[in-house]
Each structure stands twice: as C-alpha cells, then as structure tokens.
Short mmCIF file of C-alpha atoms in Angstrom, two decimals:
data_model
loop_
_atom_site.label_atom_id
_atom_site.label_comp_id
_atom_site.label_asym_id
_atom_site.label_seq_id
_atom_site.Cartn_x
_atom_site.Cartn_y
_atom_site.Cartn_z
CA MET A 1 207.24 95.45 -200.27
CA TYR A 2 207.19 91.61 -201.02
CA LEU A 3 210.87 90.34 -202.54
CA CYS A 4 210.19 88.67 -206.63
CA VAL A 5 212.35 85.61 -206.19
CA GLY A 6 215.47 85.97 -207.26
CA ASP A 7 215.59 89.01 -205.40
CA TRP A 8 218.41 89.83 -203.14
CA ILE A 9 219.04 92.57 -200.22
CA ILE A 10 222.10 94.51 -201.25
CA GLU A 11 222.84 97.20 -199.64
CA THR A 12 225.10 99.92 -200.60
CA GLY A 13 229.41 99.63 -199.54
CA LYS A 14 228.81 104.07 -199.12
CA THR A 15 226.06 106.26 -197.43
CA THR A 16 225.04 107.23 -200.98
CA VAL A 17 222.23 106.37 -203.42
CA PRO A 18 222.42 102.97 -205.37
CA VAL A 19 224.77 103.36 -208.81
CA PRO A 20 222.95 102.26 -211.89
CA TYR A 21 225.15 99.97 -213.64
CA GLU A 22 225.01 98.41 -216.85
CA GLY A 23 225.91 94.98 -217.60
CA ASP A 24 225.37 91.40 -218.03
CA TRP A 25 227.73 89.46 -216.74
CA ILE A 26 226.00 87.62 -214.13
CA ILE A 27 224.48 84.27 -216.13
CA GLN A 28 222.49 82.87 -213.57
CA LEU A 29 221.61 83.67 -210.61
CA ALA A 30 221.83 81.25 -206.99
CA SER A 31 219.38 78.85 -206.13
CA PRO A 32 218.34 76.88 -203.57
CA GLY A 33 220.81 74.71 -203.27
CA GLN A 34 222.43 75.84 -206.96
CA PRO A 35 225.25 78.34 -206.74
CA THR A 36 225.75 81.75 -209.39
CA LYS A 37 226.79 81.51 -212.82
CA PHE A 38 228.92 84.38 -214.48
CA LYS A 39 231.25 85.16 -216.59
CA ALA A 40 234.42 85.89 -215.84
CA THR A 41 238.08 85.66 -217.55
CA PRO A 42 240.08 82.80 -215.22
CA ILE A 43 243.51 84.46 -214.36
CA ALA A 44 245.41 82.51 -211.84
CA PRO A 45 244.28 79.73 -209.60
CA ILE A 46 244.71 80.37 -205.60
CA PRO A 47 247.31 78.32 -203.50
CA GLY A 48 245.78 76.24 -201.17
CA ARG A 49 241.75 75.49 -203.28
CA LYS A 50 239.79 75.45 -206.21
CA VAL A 51 239.17 77.86 -207.31
CA TRP A 52 240.53 79.96 -209.25
CA VAL A 53 241.69 84.41 -208.80
CA CYS A 54 238.55 85.68 -212.49
CA HIS A 55 238.38 88.80 -213.87
CA VAL A 56 235.26 90.79 -214.20
CA LYS A 57 235.62 93.52 -216.99
CA LEU A 58 233.19 96.07 -215.86
CA PRO A 59 232.12 99.31 -218.27
CA THR A 60 234.63 101.40 -216.15
CA GLU A 61 236.70 99.26 -214.49
CA THR A 62 238.17 95.38 -214.04
CA LEU A 63 237.45 93.69 -211.12
CA GLU A 64 238.67 90.48 -209.51
CA PHE A 65 236.54 87.81 -208.08
CA GLU A 66 236.81 83.58 -207.27
CA GLY A 67 235.32 81.34 -208.90
CA LYS A 68 235.13 78.04 -210.80
CA PRO A 69 235.61 78.19 -214.22
CA ILE A 70 233.57 75.26 -215.75
CA ALA A 71 233.83 75.99 -219.15
CA PRO A 72 235.12 79.06 -222.15
CA LEU A 73 232.73 80.56 -223.82
CA PRO A 74 232.74 81.14 -227.53
CA GLU A 75 232.77 84.42 -229.00
CA THR A 76 234.41 85.99 -225.70
CA ASP A 77 237.48 87.16 -225.32
CA GLY A 78 239.44 84.08 -222.97
CA GLU A 79 235.17 84.44 -221.04
CA TRP A 80 234.28 82.15 -218.84
CA LEU A 81 231.57 80.06 -217.66
CA THR A 82 232.22 80.40 -214.28
CA GLU A 83 230.76 79.30 -210.57
CA THR A 84 231.05 80.04 -206.91
CA GLU A 85 232.49 78.06 -204.28
CA GLN A 86 229.62 78.31 -202.96
CA PRO A 87 225.24 79.28 -203.25
CA THR A 88 225.76 83.14 -202.61
CA ALA A 89 226.75 86.12 -204.93
CA PRO A 90 230.01 85.98 -206.41
CA VAL A 91 232.98 86.46 -203.90
CA PRO A 92 235.27 89.55 -204.03
CA TYR A 93 239.08 88.32 -203.98
CA GLU A 94 241.25 89.68 -201.25
CA PRO A 95 244.53 88.26 -200.81
CA LYS A 96 246.06 87.05 -197.56
CA PRO A 97 248.45 89.80 -196.06
CA GLY A 98 251.65 89.50 -197.44
CA GLU A 99 250.86 87.20 -200.48
CA PRO A 100 251.39 88.75 -203.95
CA VAL A 101 247.92 88.49 -206.44
CA PRO A 102 248.29 85.41 -208.82
CA LYS A 103 249.51 86.54 -212.38
CA GLY A 104 248.20 84.40 -215.52
CA GLU A 105 251.00 85.19 -217.35
CA TRP A 106 251.98 81.39 -217.53
CA ILE A 107 248.64 80.71 -219.72
CA VAL A 108 250.02 80.52 -223.47
CA GLU A 109 246.58 80.12 -224.15
CA LYS A 110 243.73 79.85 -223.52
CA ALA A 111 241.24 76.93 -223.62
CA ARG A 112 238.85 77.61 -227.10
CA PRO A 113 235.65 75.35 -227.53
CA ASN A 114 236.97 71.57 -227.99
CA GLN A 115 240.37 72.84 -227.75
CA PRO A 116 242.55 72.76 -224.49
CA THR A 117 244.61 75.11 -222.55
CA LYS A 118 248.73 75.75 -223.33
CA TYR A 119 250.64 77.40 -220.22
CA LYS A 120 254.28 77.29 -219.37
CA GLY A 121 255.31 75.06 -216.97
CA LYS A 122 258.07 72.40 -216.33
CA PRO A 123 257.94 68.64 -216.54
CA VAL A 124 258.36 65.94 -212.95
CA ALA A 125 257.94 63.03 -213.94
CA PRO A 126 255.24 60.72 -215.77
CA ILE A 127 252.11 59.64 -214.45
CA PHE A 128 252.17 55.81 -214.03
CA GLY A 129 248.76 54.83 -216.47
CA ARG A 130 248.11 57.77 -217.95
CA LYS A 131 249.89 57.22 -221.39
CA GLY A 132 251.60 61.17 -222.13
CA ILE A 133 250.63 62.92 -218.68
CA TRP A 134 253.03 64.27 -217.26
CA ILE A 135 253.26 65.96 -213.07
CA ILE A 136 254.05 69.66 -214.33
CA LYS A 137 255.82 72.52 -212.05
CA VAL A 138 255.06 76.21 -212.28
CA THR A 139 255.87 78.94 -210.91
CA GLN A 140 253.55 81.19 -209.96
CA PRO A 141 254.13 84.35 -207.58
CA THR A 142 252.51 82.76 -204.72
CA GLY A 143 255.03 80.12 -204.84
CA ILE A 144 255.22 76.22 -206.98
CA GLU A 145 252.24 74.67 -208.41
CA LEU A 146 252.22 71.05 -209.49
CA TYR A 147 249.77 70.19 -213.07
CA GLU A 148 248.44 67.87 -214.47
CA GLY A 149 249.32 68.20 -218.57
CA LYS A 150 251.34 67.01 -221.72
CA PRO A 151 254.82 68.41 -222.68
CA LEU A 152 254.62 69.50 -226.38
CA SER A 153 257.69 71.14 -227.33
CA ARG A 154 260.61 72.59 -225.34
CA ILE A 155 260.55 76.92 -224.99
CA PRO A 156 264.21 78.50 -226.05
CA GLY A 157 266.44 79.11 -222.27
CA PRO A 158 267.73 77.99 -218.77
CA GLU A 159 264.53 77.50 -217.37
CA GLY A 160 263.71 74.28 -218.99
CA GLU A 161 260.26 75.08 -219.54
CA TRP A 162 258.29 73.85 -221.66
CA ILE A 163 254.56 74.13 -223.65
CA ILE A 164 252.20 72.16 -221.59
CA GLU A 165 248.32 70.73 -222.71
CA THR A 166 245.60 69.91 -220.36
CA GLU A 167 244.21 66.76 -220.98
CA GLN A 168 241.19 67.88 -222.27
CA PRO A 169 239.44 70.59 -223.00
CA THR A 170 239.74 72.75 -219.52
CA MET A 171 241.29 74.89 -217.40
CA PRO A 172 244.99 73.21 -216.02
CA VAL A 173 244.34 70.61 -212.87
CA PRO A 174 245.85 70.48 -209.97
CA TYR A 175 247.70 67.30 -209.61
CA GLU A 176 246.74 65.39 -206.61
CA GLU A 177 249.10 62.90 -204.76
CA LYS A 178 247.20 59.73 -203.27
CA PRO A 179 247.59 58.21 -199.96
CA GLY A 180 251.14 56.99 -199.31
CA VAL A 181 252.53 57.85 -202.84
CA THR A 182 255.31 60.03 -202.48
CA THR A 183 255.22 62.89 -205.42
CA PRO A 184 258.56 62.57 -207.23
CA SER A 185 260.57 65.24 -207.94
CA GLU A 186 262.94 65.84 -211.23
CA ASP A 187 266.23 64.27 -209.67
CA TRP A 188 266.43 61.74 -211.91
CA ILE A 189 266.84 63.96 -215.13
CA LEU A 190 270.07 64.01 -215.79
CA GLU A 191 270.19 66.15 -219.16
CA GLU A 192 266.95 67.68 -220.43
CA THR A 193 266.09 67.25 -224.37
CA HIS A 194 267.88 70.47 -226.34
CA ASP A 195 268.35 70.98 -230.13
CA ASP A 196 266.38 67.38 -230.92
CA LYS A 197 269.16 65.34 -228.42
CA PRO A 198 267.57 63.38 -226.19
CA THR A 199 267.33 64.12 -222.56
CA LYS A 200 269.77 61.43 -219.81
CA TYR A 201 268.50 60.61 -216.88
CA LYS A 202 268.75 57.46 -213.82
CA GLY A 203 266.65 54.80 -213.73
CA SER A 204 267.55 50.97 -214.49
CA LYS A 205 267.07 49.24 -218.13
CA TYR A 206 263.55 47.94 -216.81
CA LEU A 207 261.98 51.72 -216.40
CA LYS A 208 263.53 52.42 -219.46
CA PHE A 209 261.40 49.93 -221.07
CA ILE A 210 258.83 51.18 -219.16
CA PHE A 211 259.06 55.04 -220.64
CA LEU A 212 259.08 53.76 -223.66
CA TYR A 213 256.19 51.93 -223.98
CA MET A 214 254.02 54.07 -221.83
#
C-alpha cells in the first residue's frame, strides 16, 4: 500500500476501529517545513510560550489544542486561523501538574477583520517612543502577564482595570523587556484616574512634559 501526498499514519487511542469524524477544522495539512493550519477559538496565552490554548469545537465535544493565532476568520463565532507551533498535526494542550488552565474571561471583545481585540488590564507605564502604547498587566489564573496595549477607558471598581485595545488587529501582544532595560513598576502612580479626574503620579517637570507630548 502506498500513501498519498498529505496522508498521515494514524494510530487510534484505543484498541477499536477508527471512529469517523465529520468536521472541517483542518484548513491546511502540514507539508515539508510548513505547519498545519486549523480553525480554533483562542482562549488565553500559555505562560512562557508564544502559543495559546485554543478551543476546537467538534460535533460532540470541545477539545483544547496549542496554537498560534494568525488572523480572525470572517463570519465565524470568534474563530481564528491558527497555526501549529511546529510542522506537525495540532498538539493537544496538557497543563503542567498543579497548573491552572488559562481562561479567556479577560478578553472583552474578540478581534474581527480590521478590528483590534479589546481586553481587560491594568496600565503600568507608557512605552517610550510609541505614542499611546502602555505596558499592561493582566492577571491570569496562572499568574500575572505583561502585554502591550492602548488604554481606552477605566472599568468601574477598585481593581484599577481598564479596557485595553491592541495596537493592531491581532490577539494581545506580550510585552518583551529589552536587554538592560528594567520593566517599570506601577508604584509611580500615586492616584489613579476616576470620575474624569486626572491621574496623579511621581515625576519631575521634565517627565511631565514627556508624558504630555507622547
């Protein structure tokens, strides 16, 4: 027997005959040097890696896979064109022992074509040289993650969270500290803005000038 191009040798997980599946979530099978592309709903990033926990809806259940969201798919319920991290079939997501599974409640509005994702987060400090873009702190079940984003409006409540918008129409981008540059902390904020009152912070007149004209 000869395998056709694109075929895979598959092994069933149980000692039974293969169960037929009716679905079209695989968009592009892996080819030499090219990863598999599939449809999935991004839920939350996996800490320490540039991939996300992604939900794939099957006719009978929802499975969790690892994947890199590329672009939102039009006319779908929040599904994205998703890519495997390496040129293989989609890899099921398996949390480490004792690690909470990341959840996606912090996403307020999923990206649509030409529309950025909106999410909940706490602005920490502006990123110099990039107008309106801040380091954003997001509290996840697995810990605190830092992202880049544009604060839009404050969410009522004591947590100090804001509606944050991605700079471009993609999923939230993790903040990466540059070599030799210490990530700013939020202790320079003395009093956060509320009820249209301005934020009070620690700094010299020179710093104030910079922030006014960023």
